[in-house]
Amino acid sequence: MKHRIVVLGAGYAGAYAAGTLARRLSPADTEVTVVNAEPDFVQRLRLHQLAAGQEVEAPQLADVFVGTGIRLRLARVTAVDPERRVVAVADAEGGGELGYDTLLYALGSHAANRGVPGVAEHAFDVSSRPAALRLRERLDILSRRDEDGSVLVVGDGLTGIETATEIAESRPGLSVALVARGELGAPLSAGARSHLRRACDRLGITVLEHLSVEAVEATRVLCAEGAALASDATVWTAGFAVSPIAATSGLEVTENGRIVVDRTMRSVSHPNVYASGDSAYAIGDNGRPLPMSCASAGYTGMQATSAIVGRLTGRKIPNTKMEYLGNHISLGRRDGILQVVDGEAQAKPTYVGGRKAARIKAGILKMSLWTTSHPTFGLPKLKRHLAVVPDAAAERTVA
Ligand SMILES: Cc1cc2nc3c(=O)[nH]c(=O)nc-3n(C[C@H](O)[C@H](O)[C@H](O)COP(=O)(O)OP(=O)(O)OC[C@H]3O[C@@H](n4cnc5c(N)ncnc54)[C@H](O)[C@@H]3O)c2cc1C
């Protein structure tokens, strides 16, 4: 019987890992199944652009995996049972169970309301494509109105900064405000902070600092400091969380539900399970937890892949580097900040800003799309006849 590898999630971590596993392992001995909720590869790094109204390429996963032999199962993962080694999935036909010998868990993350009342009911976010499209629809309505609409972005982390600047640049008719709990862009170097402030001024963004949002209502946001801020569309970017599936499955997780893994991305509690991307709690080369990021998804996906291949083939498992080099923040389409950090994850005094940073970021976005959506390095478009096994043919239950 073939060794069954099931990869949960086809985002930056999962799509890359699945393609690489299929490329490096013999199809005679191994079968790789990918379960993903959506039919295409979502470029999460660009969801703020999608929300602002731009078109963002989304390759079909069936095309991405052409020639790899990967079985693609379009379904929502609802549970993992690591004792029985099965994954429960739900789809339009009702779902079922998938058995595995090795599991790679890469279900990513979603916006977290941090217990603030009203966020779930009234706020928008950009953490998934459906969420970004909901915001886009709202912005379309506001843009069509006669009077100016107001957009309030809560959170001045990387996602908040990128979202506020993108909306302000793409929709100059709307008034955009950015709410920061402390000083705007506090983790950045002094030079990068000034650059960010100038960019906000240029784009007409109102920066509201030292405010903690404690409730979101339909048309306003209430702050602990007593301020009530009017808003026609509140965008919540003040935190990300992972799905509760890992925690409820009995895998060892951190208190916020990320799967605890060893240096090879193997679960410390269940040796048949690996995790990568935002779902994994992995320690970087600097001894600190890797941040949720595309780069971390790449490193952890690569390391998990090498470990699975090594253990199945008896080859030595190489150590993938696990670096945290810095942050790359877009400020609309023509400006950006590239902030390098030191070994303690603190901003170095120098940064790259402006068009140069925007061009580098555009290059990174292209590269991350290409590497993820060409798991066979573009070779086998000619092997279309080996196409992905269609959903209907995928096994429903494997004992
Ligand atoms: C707007 C925005 C901008 C960002 N910008 C940057 C940036 O500039 N640089 C950077 O490094 N990081 C950035 N990030 C963070 C980065 O996108 C994530 O860290 C990265 O996507 C993590 O990769 P992943 O593979 O773990 O998860 P994802 O890319 O989110 O992939 C998870 C996959 O799992 C699927 N899935 C989830 N739950 C289920 C389920 N129950 N059943 C089936 N399928 C499921 C999803 O559909 C998705 O395909 C940004 C995030 C956002 C939201």
CSV table of C-alpha atoms and ligand atoms in Angstrom, one decimal:
chain,number,residue,atom,x,y,z
A,1,MET,CA,0.0,0.0,0.0
A,2,LYS,CA,1.3,3.5,-0.8
A,3,HIS,CA,2.3,5.9,1.9
A,4,ARG,CA,-0.5,8.4,2.2
A,5,ILE,CA,0.5,12.0,2.8
A,6,VAL,CA,-2.3,14.5,3.3
A,7,VAL,CA,-1.6,18.2,3.2
A,8,LEU,CA,-4.2,20.5,4.9
A,9,GLY,CA,-4.3,23.9,3.3
A,10,ALA,CA,-2.9,25.1,0.0
A,11,GLY,CA,-1.6,28.5,0.9
A,12,TYR,CA,2.0,29.7,0.8
A,13,ALA,CA,3.1,26.9,3.1
A,14,GLY,CA,0.9,24.0,2.0
A,15,ALA,CA,0.9,24.5,-1.8
A,16,TYR,CA,4.7,24.7,-1.9
A,17,ALA,CA,5.2,21.7,0.3
A,18,ALA,CA,2.7,19.5,-1.5
A,19,GLY,CA,4.2,20.2,-4.9
A,20,THR,CA,7.7,19.6,-3.6
A,21,LEU,CA,6.7,16.3,-1.8
A,22,ALA,CA,5.1,15.1,-5.0
A,23,ARG,CA,8.2,16.0,-7.0
A,24,ARG,CA,10.7,14.4,-4.6
A,25,LEU,CA,8.9,11.2,-3.7
A,26,SER,CA,8.2,8.3,-6.0
A,27,PRO,CA,4.6,8.1,-7.1
A,28,ALA,CA,5.0,4.3,-7.0
A,29,ASP,CA,5.4,4.4,-3.2
A,30,THR,CA,3.6,7.6,-2.1
A,31,GLU,CA,0.4,9.5,-2.8
A,32,VAL,CA,-0.1,13.1,-1.9
A,33,THR,CA,-3.6,14.6,-1.3
A,34,VAL,CA,-4.2,18.3,-0.7
A,35,VAL,CA,-7.3,19.5,1.0
A,36,ASN,CA,-8.2,23.1,0.5
A,37,ALA,CA,-11.4,25.1,1.1
A,38,GLU,CA,-11.1,27.2,-2.1
A,39,PRO,CA,-10.4,26.1,-5.7
A,40,ASP,CA,-7.6,28.6,-6.3
A,41,PHE,CA,-4.4,29.8,-4.8
A,42,VAL,CA,-5.2,32.9,-2.8
A,43,GLN,CA,-2.4,35.5,-2.7
A,44,ARG,CA,-3.0,36.5,0.9
A,45,LEU,CA,-0.1,39.0,0.7
A,46,ARG,CA,-2.2,41.0,-1.7
A,47,LEU,CA,-5.7,40.8,-0.1
A,48,HIS,CA,-5.5,44.5,0.9
A,49,GLN,CA,-5.1,45.3,-2.8
A,50,LEU,CA,-8.1,43.1,-3.6
A,51,ALA,CA,-10.1,44.9,-1.0
A,52,ALA,CA,-9.1,48.3,-2.3
A,53,GLY,CA,-10.5,47.4,-5.7
A,54,GLN,CA,-7.5,46.0,-7.7
A,55,GLU,CA,-7.5,42.8,-9.6
A,56,VAL,CA,-5.3,40.1,-8.1
A,57,GLU,CA,-4.3,36.9,-9.9
A,58,ALA,CA,-5.6,33.7,-8.4
A,59,PRO,CA,-4.4,30.6,-10.3
A,60,GLN,CA,-6.6,27.5,-10.1
A,61,LEU,CA,-5.1,24.9,-7.8
A,62,ALA,CA,-6.0,22.2,-10.4
A,63,ASP,CA,-3.7,24.0,-12.9
A,64,VAL,CA,-1.0,24.6,-10.2
A,65,PHE,CA,-0.8,20.9,-9.5
A,66,VAL,CA,-1.0,19.7,-13.1
A,67,GLY,CA,1.6,17.0,-13.7
A,68,THR,CA,2.3,16.4,-10.1
A,69,GLY,CA,-0.1,13.5,-9.5
A,70,ILE,CA,-1.4,15.3,-6.5
A,71,ARG,CA,-5.0,14.5,-5.5
A,72,LEU,CA,-6.9,17.7,-4.9
A,73,ARG,CA,-9.8,17.6,-2.5
A,74,LEU,CA,-11.8,20.8,-2.4
A,75,ALA,CA,-13.4,20.7,1.0
A,76,ARG,CA,-13.3,22.3,4.4
A,77,VAL,CA,-11.3,20.5,7.1
A,78,THR,CA,-13.5,20.2,10.2
A,79,ALA,CA,-11.5,17.9,12.5
A,80,VAL,CA,-8.3,15.9,12.8
A,81,ASP,CA,-8.1,12.7,14.8
A,82,PRO,CA,-4.4,12.0,15.2
A,83,GLU,CA,-5.0,8.7,17.1
A,84,ARG,CA,-7.0,7.2,14.3
A,85,ARG,CA,-5.0,9.1,11.7
A,86,VAL,CA,-8.0,10.6,9.9
A,87,VAL,CA,-9.1,14.0,8.8
A,88,ALA,CA,-12.8,14.9,8.7
A,89,VAL,CA,-13.8,17.1,5.8
A,90,ALA,CA,-17.1,18.8,4.7
A,91,ASP,CA,-18.0,19.7,1.2
A,92,ALA,CA,-21.2,20.2,-0.9
A,93,GLU,CA,-21.8,16.5,-1.0
A,94,GLY,CA,-21.6,16.2,2.7
A,95,GLY,CA,-17.9,15.3,3.2
A,96,GLY,CA,-16.3,12.3,4.9
A,97,GLU,CA,-13.0,11.2,6.3
A,98,LEU,CA,-9.5,10.9,4.7
A,99,GLY,CA,-6.9,8.6,6.2
A,100,TYR,CA,-3.2,9.5,6.3
A,101,ASP,CA,0.1,8.0,7.2
A,102,THR,CA,1.8,11.5,7.3
A,103,LEU,CA,-0.1,14.7,7.8
A,104,LEU,CA,1.1,18.2,7.0
A,105,TYR,CA,-1.1,20.8,8.7
A,106,ALA,CA,-0.9,24.2,7.0
A,107,LEU,CA,-4.3,25.8,7.6
A,108,GLY,CA,-2.9,29.3,8.1
A,109,SER,CA,-4.7,31.9,10.2
A,110,HIS,CA,-7.6,34.4,10.3
A,111,ALA,CA,-8.5,37.7,11.8
A,112,ALA,CA,-8.9,37.6,15.6
A,113,ASN,CA,-11.3,40.0,17.4
A,114,ARG,CA,-9.4,39.7,20.7
A,115,GLY,CA,-12.7,39.6,22.6
A,116,VAL,CA,-13.6,43.2,21.5
A,117,PRO,CA,-17.4,43.4,21.3
A,118,GLY,CA,-18.9,44.3,17.9
A,119,VAL,CA,-15.9,43.2,15.8
A,120,ALA,CA,-17.6,40.1,14.5
A,121,GLU,CA,-20.9,41.9,13.7
A,122,HIS,CA,-19.7,45.3,12.4
A,123,ALA,CA,-16.0,45.2,11.4
A,124,PHE,CA,-14.5,44.1,8.1
A,125,ASP,CA,-11.1,42.4,7.6
A,126,VAL,CA,-8.7,41.4,4.9
A,127,SER,CA,-7.5,38.1,6.3
A,128,SER,CA,-9.3,35.9,3.7
A,129,ARG,CA,-10.5,36.5,0.2
A,130,PRO,CA,-14.3,36.4,1.1
A,131,ALA,CA,-13.5,39.0,3.8
A,132,ALA,CA,-11.5,41.2,1.4
A,133,LEU,CA,-14.3,41.0,-1.1
A,134,ARG,CA,-16.9,42.0,1.5
A,135,LEU,CA,-14.9,45.1,2.3
A,136,ARG,CA,-14.4,45.9,-1.4
A,137,GLU,CA,-18.2,45.8,-1.8
A,138,ARG,CA,-18.7,48.2,1.1
A,139,LEU,CA,-16.0,50.5,-0.3
A,140,ASP,CA,-17.7,50.5,-3.7
A,141,ILE,CA,-21.0,51.6,-2.0
A,142,LEU,CA,-19.2,54.3,-0.1
A,143,SER,CA,-17.4,55.5,-3.2
A,144,ARG,CA,-20.7,55.9,-5.1
A,145,ARG,CA,-22.3,58.0,-2.4
A,146,ASP,CA,-22.4,61.8,-2.8
A,147,GLU,CA,-20.9,62.7,0.6
A,148,ASP,CA,-17.5,61.4,1.7
A,149,GLY,CA,-17.4,58.0,3.3
A,150,SER,CA,-15.1,57.3,6.2
A,151,VAL,CA,-12.9,54.3,6.6
A,152,LEU,CA,-11.3,53.5,10.0
A,153,VAL,CA,-8.5,51.0,10.0
A,154,VAL,CA,-7.9,49.6,13.5
A,155,GLY,CA,-4.3,48.4,14.1
A,156,ASP,CA,-1.0,49.8,12.9
A,157,GLY,CA,0.7,46.4,12.4
A,158,LEU,CA,1.9,45.6,8.9
A,159,THR,CA,-1.5,44.6,7.7
A,160,GLY,CA,-3.2,47.8,9.0
A,161,ILE,CA,-0.6,50.1,7.5
A,162,GLU,CA,-0.7,48.3,4.1
A,163,THR,CA,-4.5,48.3,4.2
A,164,ALA,CA,-4.9,52.0,5.1
A,165,THR,CA,-2.4,53.2,2.5
A,166,GLU,CA,-3.8,51.0,-0.2
A,167,ILE,CA,-7.4,52.2,0.3
A,168,ALA,CA,-6.3,55.8,0.6
A,169,GLU,CA,-4.3,55.6,-2.6
A,170,SER,CA,-6.9,53.6,-4.6
A,171,ARG,CA,-10.0,55.5,-3.3
A,172,PRO,CA,-9.0,59.2,-2.8
A,173,GLY,CA,-12.7,60.2,-2.4
A,174,LEU,CA,-12.9,58.3,0.9
A,175,SER,CA,-11.4,59.7,4.2
A,176,VAL,CA,-9.2,57.1,5.8
A,177,ALA,CA,-8.0,57.0,9.4
A,178,LEU,CA,-5.6,54.6,11.0
A,179,VAL,CA,-5.9,53.9,14.7
A,180,ALA,CA,-2.6,52.9,16.6
A,181,ARG,CA,-2.5,51.7,20.2
A,182,GLY,CA,0.9,53.4,20.7
A,183,GLU,CA,3.1,55.6,18.5
A,184,LEU,CA,2.5,54.9,14.8
A,185,GLY,CA,4.9,52.2,13.5
A,186,ALA,CA,6.6,51.8,16.9
A,187,PRO,CA,8.7,48.7,16.0
A,188,LEU,CA,10.3,50.5,13.0
A,189,SER,CA,13.5,52.5,13.0
A,190,ALA,CA,13.2,56.3,13.5
A,191,GLY,CA,13.9,56.9,9.8
A,192,ALA,CA,11.2,54.4,8.7
A,193,ARG,CA,8.7,55.8,11.2
A,194,SER,CA,9.2,59.3,9.7
A,195,HIS,CA,8.9,57.9,6.2
A,196,LEU,CA,5.6,56.2,7.2
A,197,ARG,CA,4.3,59.4,8.7
A,198,ARG,CA,5.1,61.4,5.5
A,199,ALA,CA,3.4,58.7,3.4
A,200,CYS,CA,0.2,59.0,5.6
A,201,ASP,CA,0.3,62.8,5.2
A,202,ARG,CA,0.8,62.5,1.4
A,203,LEU,CA,-2.2,60.1,1.1
A,204,GLY,CA,-4.4,62.2,3.4
A,205,ILE,CA,-4.6,59.5,6.1
A,206,THR,CA,-5.5,60.7,9.6
A,207,VAL,CA,-3.3,59.0,12.2
A,208,LEU,CA,-4.9,58.5,15.6
A,209,GLU,CA,-2.4,57.3,18.2
A,210,HIS,CA,-2.4,56.1,21.7
A,211,LEU,CA,-6.0,54.7,21.5
A,212,SER,CA,-7.3,51.3,22.5
A,213,VAL,CA,-10.5,50.3,20.8
A,214,GLU,CA,-12.8,48.6,23.2
A,215,ALA,CA,-16.0,48.3,21.1
A,216,VAL,CA,-17.1,48.4,17.5
A,217,GLU,CA,-20.6,49.6,16.6
A,218,ALA,CA,-22.2,49.9,13.2
A,219,THR,CA,-21.2,53.5,12.6
A,220,ARG,CA,-18.6,54.3,15.3
A,221,VAL,CA,-15.8,52.8,17.3
A,222,LEU,CA,-15.4,53.4,21.0
A,223,CYS,CA,-12.0,53.8,22.7
A,224,ALA,CA,-11.0,53.1,26.3
A,225,GLU,CA,-9.7,56.7,26.4
A,226,GLY,CA,-13.2,58.0,25.9
A,227,ALA,CA,-13.0,58.9,22.2
A,228,ALA,CA,-15.9,57.9,19.9
A,229,LEU,CA,-14.7,57.7,16.3
A,230,ALA,CA,-17.3,57.9,13.4
A,231,SER,CA,-16.8,55.2,10.8
A,232,ASP,CA,-18.8,54.0,7.7
A,233,ALA,CA,-16.4,51.0,7.4
A,234,THR,CA,-14.3,49.7,10.2
A,235,VAL,CA,-11.4,47.5,9.2
A,236,TRP,CA,-10.1,45.2,11.9
A,237,THR,CA,-6.4,44.3,11.5
A,238,ALA,CA,-5.5,44.2,15.2
A,239,GLY,CA,-4.6,40.5,15.4
A,240,PHE,CA,-4.6,37.1,13.8
A,241,ALA,CA,-5.5,33.7,15.3
A,242,VAL,CA,-5.4,30.1,14.1
A,243,SER,CA,-8.2,27.6,13.7
A,244,PRO,CA,-9.2,25.7,16.9
A,245,ILE,CA,-9.0,22.4,15.0
A,246,ALA,CA,-5.4,21.6,16.1
A,247,ALA,CA,-6.2,22.3,19.8
A,248,THR,CA,-9.4,20.2,19.8
A,249,SER,CA,-7.6,17.3,18.0
A,250,GLY,CA,-5.3,16.7,21.0
A,251,LEU,CA,-2.1,17.9,19.3
A,252,GLU,CA,0.2,19.8,21.6
A,253,VAL,CA,-0.4,23.4,20.9
A,254,THR,CA,0.5,26.8,22.5
A,255,GLU,CA,-2.1,28.7,24.5
A,256,ASN,CA,-3.1,30.4,21.3
A,257,GLY,CA,-3.6,27.2,19.4
A,258,ARG,CA,-0.4,27.0,17.2
A,259,ILE,CA,1.0,23.5,16.8
A,260,VAL,CA,4.3,23.0,18.8
A,261,VAL,CA,6.9,21.5,16.5
A,262,ASP,CA,10.5,20.4,16.8
A,263,ARG,CA,13.3,21.7,14.5
A,264,THR,CA,12.1,19.5,11.7
A,265,MET,CA,8.5,20.9,12.0
A,266,ARG,CA,7.3,17.6,13.4
A,267,SER,CA,4.6,17.8,16.1
A,268,VAL,CA,6.2,17.2,19.5
A,269,SER,CA,3.2,15.1,20.6
A,270,HIS,CA,2.3,13.2,17.4
A,271,PRO,CA,5.3,12.1,15.2
A,272,ASN,CA,3.1,11.4,12.1
A,273,VAL,CA,2.0,15.1,12.1
A,274,TYR,CA,4.0,18.1,10.8
A,275,ALA,CA,3.0,21.7,10.7
A,276,SER,CA,4.1,24.7,8.7
A,277,GLY,CA,3.1,28.3,8.1
A,278,ASP,CA,1.0,30.4,10.5
A,279,SER,CA,-0.3,27.3,12.2
A,280,ALA,CA,3.1,26.2,13.4
A,281,TYR,CA,4.8,27.4,16.5
A,282,ALA,CA,8.4,27.2,15.2
A,283,ILE,CA,11.5,28.6,16.8
A,284,GLY,CA,13.8,30.6,14.4
A,285,ASP,CA,17.6,30.6,14.3
A,286,ASN,CA,17.6,33.6,16.6
A,287,GLY,CA,15.9,31.5,19.3
A,288,ARG,CA,12.6,33.4,19.1
A,289,PRO,CA,9.3,32.2,17.7
A,290,LEU,CA,9.1,32.8,13.9
A,291,PRO,CA,6.5,35.5,13.2
A,292,MET,CA,3.4,34.7,11.1
A,293,SER,CA,4.7,35.7,7.6
A,294,CYS,CA,5.2,34.5,4.1
A,295,ALA,CA,8.9,34.0,4.7
A,296,SER,CA,8.2,31.8,7.7
A,297,ALA,CA,5.7,29.9,5.7
A,298,GLY,CA,8.4,29.3,3.1
A,299,TYR,CA,11.1,28.2,5.6
A,300,THR,CA,8.8,26.0,7.7
A,301,GLY,CA,7.2,24.5,4.5
A,302,MET,CA,10.7,23.7,3.2
A,303,GLN,CA,11.9,22.2,6.5
A,304,ALA,CA,8.8,20.0,6.9
A,305,THR,CA,9.2,18.8,3.3
A,306,SER,CA,12.8,17.9,3.8
A,307,ALA,CA,12.0,16.1,7.0
A,308,ILE,CA,9.2,14.0,5.5
A,309,VAL,CA,11.2,13.1,2.5
A,310,GLY,CA,14.2,12.3,4.7
A,311,ARG,CA,12.3,10.0,7.0
A,312,LEU,CA,10.5,8.2,4.1
A,313,THR,CA,13.7,7.7,2.1
A,314,GLY,CA,16.3,7.3,4.8
A,315,ARG,CA,18.1,10.3,3.6
A,316,LYS,CA,19.8,12.8,5.9
A,317,ILE,CA,17.4,15.6,6.9
A,318,PRO,CA,19.1,19.0,6.2
A,319,ASN,CA,18.4,22.0,8.5
A,320,THR,CA,16.6,24.7,6.5
A,321,LYS,CA,17.6,28.2,7.7
A,322,MET,CA,14.9,29.8,9.8
A,323,GLU,CA,15.7,33.5,9.6
A,324,TYR,CA,13.7,36.5,10.5
A,325,LEU,CA,15.4,39.2,8.4
A,326,GLY,CA,12.9,42.0,8.5
A,327,ASN,CA,9.6,43.5,7.3
A,328,HIS,CA,8.5,44.6,3.9
A,329,ILE,CA,5.6,47.0,4.0
A,330,SER,CA,3.8,48.4,0.9
A,331,LEU,CA,2.5,52.0,1.1
A,332,GLY,CA,0.3,51.9,-1.9
A,333,ARG,CA,1.7,50.9,-5.3
A,334,ARG,CA,4.5,53.4,-5.5
A,335,ASP,CA,6.0,53.5,-2.0
A,336,GLY,CA,7.1,51.1,0.6
A,337,ILE,CA,9.4,50.4,3.5
A,338,LEU,CA,11.9,47.6,3.8
A,339,GLN,CA,12.9,47.4,7.5
A,340,VAL,CA,15.8,45.1,8.3
A,341,VAL,CA,16.0,43.7,11.8
A,342,ASP,CA,18.9,42.4,13.9
A,343,GLY,CA,19.4,39.1,15.6
A,344,GLU,CA,17.2,40.2,18.5
A,345,ALA,CA,14.4,41.0,16.0
A,346,GLN,CA,14.9,44.8,16.7
A,347,ALA,CA,14.8,47.2,13.8
A,348,LYS,CA,18.2,48.2,12.5
A,349,PRO,CA,18.7,52.0,12.1
A,350,THR,CA,18.8,51.8,8.3
A,351,TYR,CA,15.8,51.1,6.0
A,352,VAL,CA,15.0,51.2,2.3
A,353,GLY,CA,12.0,53.4,1.5
A,354,GLY,CA,10.1,54.8,-1.5
A,355,ARG,CA,9.9,53.5,-5.0
A,356,LYS,CA,12.9,51.2,-4.6
A,357,ALA,CA,11.2,49.4,-1.7
A,358,ALA,CA,8.0,49.3,-3.7
A,359,ARG,CA,9.9,47.6,-6.6
A,360,ILE,CA,11.6,45.1,-4.3
A,361,LYS,CA,8.2,44.2,-2.7
A,362,ALA,CA,6.6,43.8,-6.2
A,363,GLY,CA,9.5,41.4,-7.0
A,364,ILE,CA,8.9,39.4,-3.8
A,365,LEU,CA,5.2,39.2,-4.5
A,366,LYS,CA,5.9,37.9,-8.0
A,367,MET,CA,8.4,35.4,-6.8
A,368,SER,CA,6.3,34.0,-4.0
A,369,LEU,CA,3.4,33.5,-6.4
A,370,TRP,CA,5.7,31.9,-9.0
A,371,THR,CA,7.4,29.5,-6.6
A,372,THR,CA,4.1,28.4,-5.0
A,373,SER,CA,2.2,28.0,-8.2
A,374,HIS,CA,4.9,26.2,-10.1
A,375,PRO,CA,5.7,23.3,-7.8
A,376,THR,CA,7.3,21.4,-10.7
A,377,PHE,CA,9.2,24.6,-11.9
A,378,GLY,CA,6.9,24.9,-14.9
A,379,LEU,CA,8.1,21.6,-16.5
A,380,PRO,CA,5.0,19.6,-17.0
A,381,LYS,CA,2.4,21.8,-18.6
A,382,LEU,CA,3.2,19.3,-21.3
A,383,LYS,CA,2.2,16.5,-19.1
A,384,ARG,CA,-1.4,17.6,-18.9
A,385,HIS,CA,-2.5,14.1,-19.5
A,386,LEU,CA,-1.2,13.2,-16.1
A,387,ALA,CA,-3.6,15.8,-14.7
A,388,VAL,CA,-4.7,16.1,-11.1
A,389,VAL,CA,-7.1,13.3,-10.0
A,390,PRO,CA,-10.5,15.1,-9.9
A,391,ASP,CA,-12.4,15.5,-6.7
A,392,ALA,CA,-14.9,12.8,-7.4
A,393,ALA,CA,-12.1,10.2,-7.8
A,394,ALA,CA,-10.5,11.1,-4.5
A,395,GLU,CA,-11.0,8.5,-1.8
A,396,ARG,CA,-13.7,9.4,0.7
A,397,THR,CA,-12.7,7.1,3.5
A,398,VAL,CA,-9.5,5.3,3.9
A,399,ALA,CA,-9.3,2.9,6.8
B,1,LIG,C1,-3.5,41.5,3.8
B,1,LIG,C2,-2.4,40.7,4.3
B,1,LIG,C3,-1.1,41.2,3.9
B,1,LIG,C4,0.0,40.4,4.3
B,1,LIG,N1,1.3,40.9,3.9
B,1,LIG,C5,2.3,40.1,4.2
B,1,LIG,C6,3.6,40.6,3.8
B,1,LIG,O1,3.8,41.6,3.1
B,1,LIG,N2,4.7,39.8,4.1
B,1,LIG,C7,4.5,38.6,4.9
B,1,LIG,O2,5.5,37.9,5.1
B,1,LIG,N3,3.3,38.2,5.3
B,1,LIG,C8,2.2,38.9,5.0
B,1,LIG,N4,1.0,38.5,5.4
B,1,LIG,C9,0.9,37.3,6.2
B,1,LIG,C10,0.9,36.1,5.3
B,1,LIG,O3,-0.1,36.2,4.3
B,1,LIG,C11,0.7,34.8,6.1
B,1,LIG,O4,1.7,34.7,7.1
B,1,LIG,C12,0.9,33.6,5.1
B,1,LIG,O5,-0.2,33.6,4.2
B,1,LIG,C13,0.9,32.3,5.9
B,1,LIG,O6,0.9,31.2,5.0
B,1,LIG,P1,0.1,29.8,5.4
B,1,LIG,O7,0.3,28.9,4.2
B,1,LIG,O8,0.4,29.4,6.7
B,1,LIG,O9,-1.5,30.3,5.4
B,1,LIG,P2,-2.4,30.8,4.2
B,1,LIG,O10,-1.6,31.4,3.1
B,1,LIG,O11,-3.5,31.6,4.8
B,1,LIG,O12,-3.0,29.4,3.6
B,1,LIG,C14,-3.9,28.6,4.4
B,1,LIG,C15,-4.7,27.8,3.4
B,1,LIG,O13,-5.6,27.0,4.1
B,1,LIG,C16,-6.9,27.1,3.6
B,1,LIG,N5,-7.8,26.7,4.8
B,1,LIG,C17,-7.9,27.4,6.0
B,1,LIG,N6,-8.7,26.8,6.8
B,1,LIG,C18,-9.2,25.7,6.1
B,1,LIG,C19,-10.1,24.6,6.4
B,1,LIG,N7,-10.7,24.6,7.6
B,1,LIG,N8,-10.3,23.7,5.5
B,1,LIG,C20,-9.7,23.7,4.3
B,1,LIG,N9,-8.8,24.7,3.9
B,1,LIG,C21,-8.6,25.7,4.8
B,1,LIG,C22,-7.1,28.5,3.1
B,1,LIG,O14,-8.1,28.6,2.2
B,1,LIG,C23,-5.7,28.7,2.5
B,1,LIG,O15,-5.7,28.2,1.2
B,1,LIG,C24,-0.1,39.3,5.1
B,1,LIG,C25,-1.4,38.8,5.5
B,1,LIG,C26,-2.5,39.6,5.1
B,1,LIG,C27,-3.9,39.1,5.5
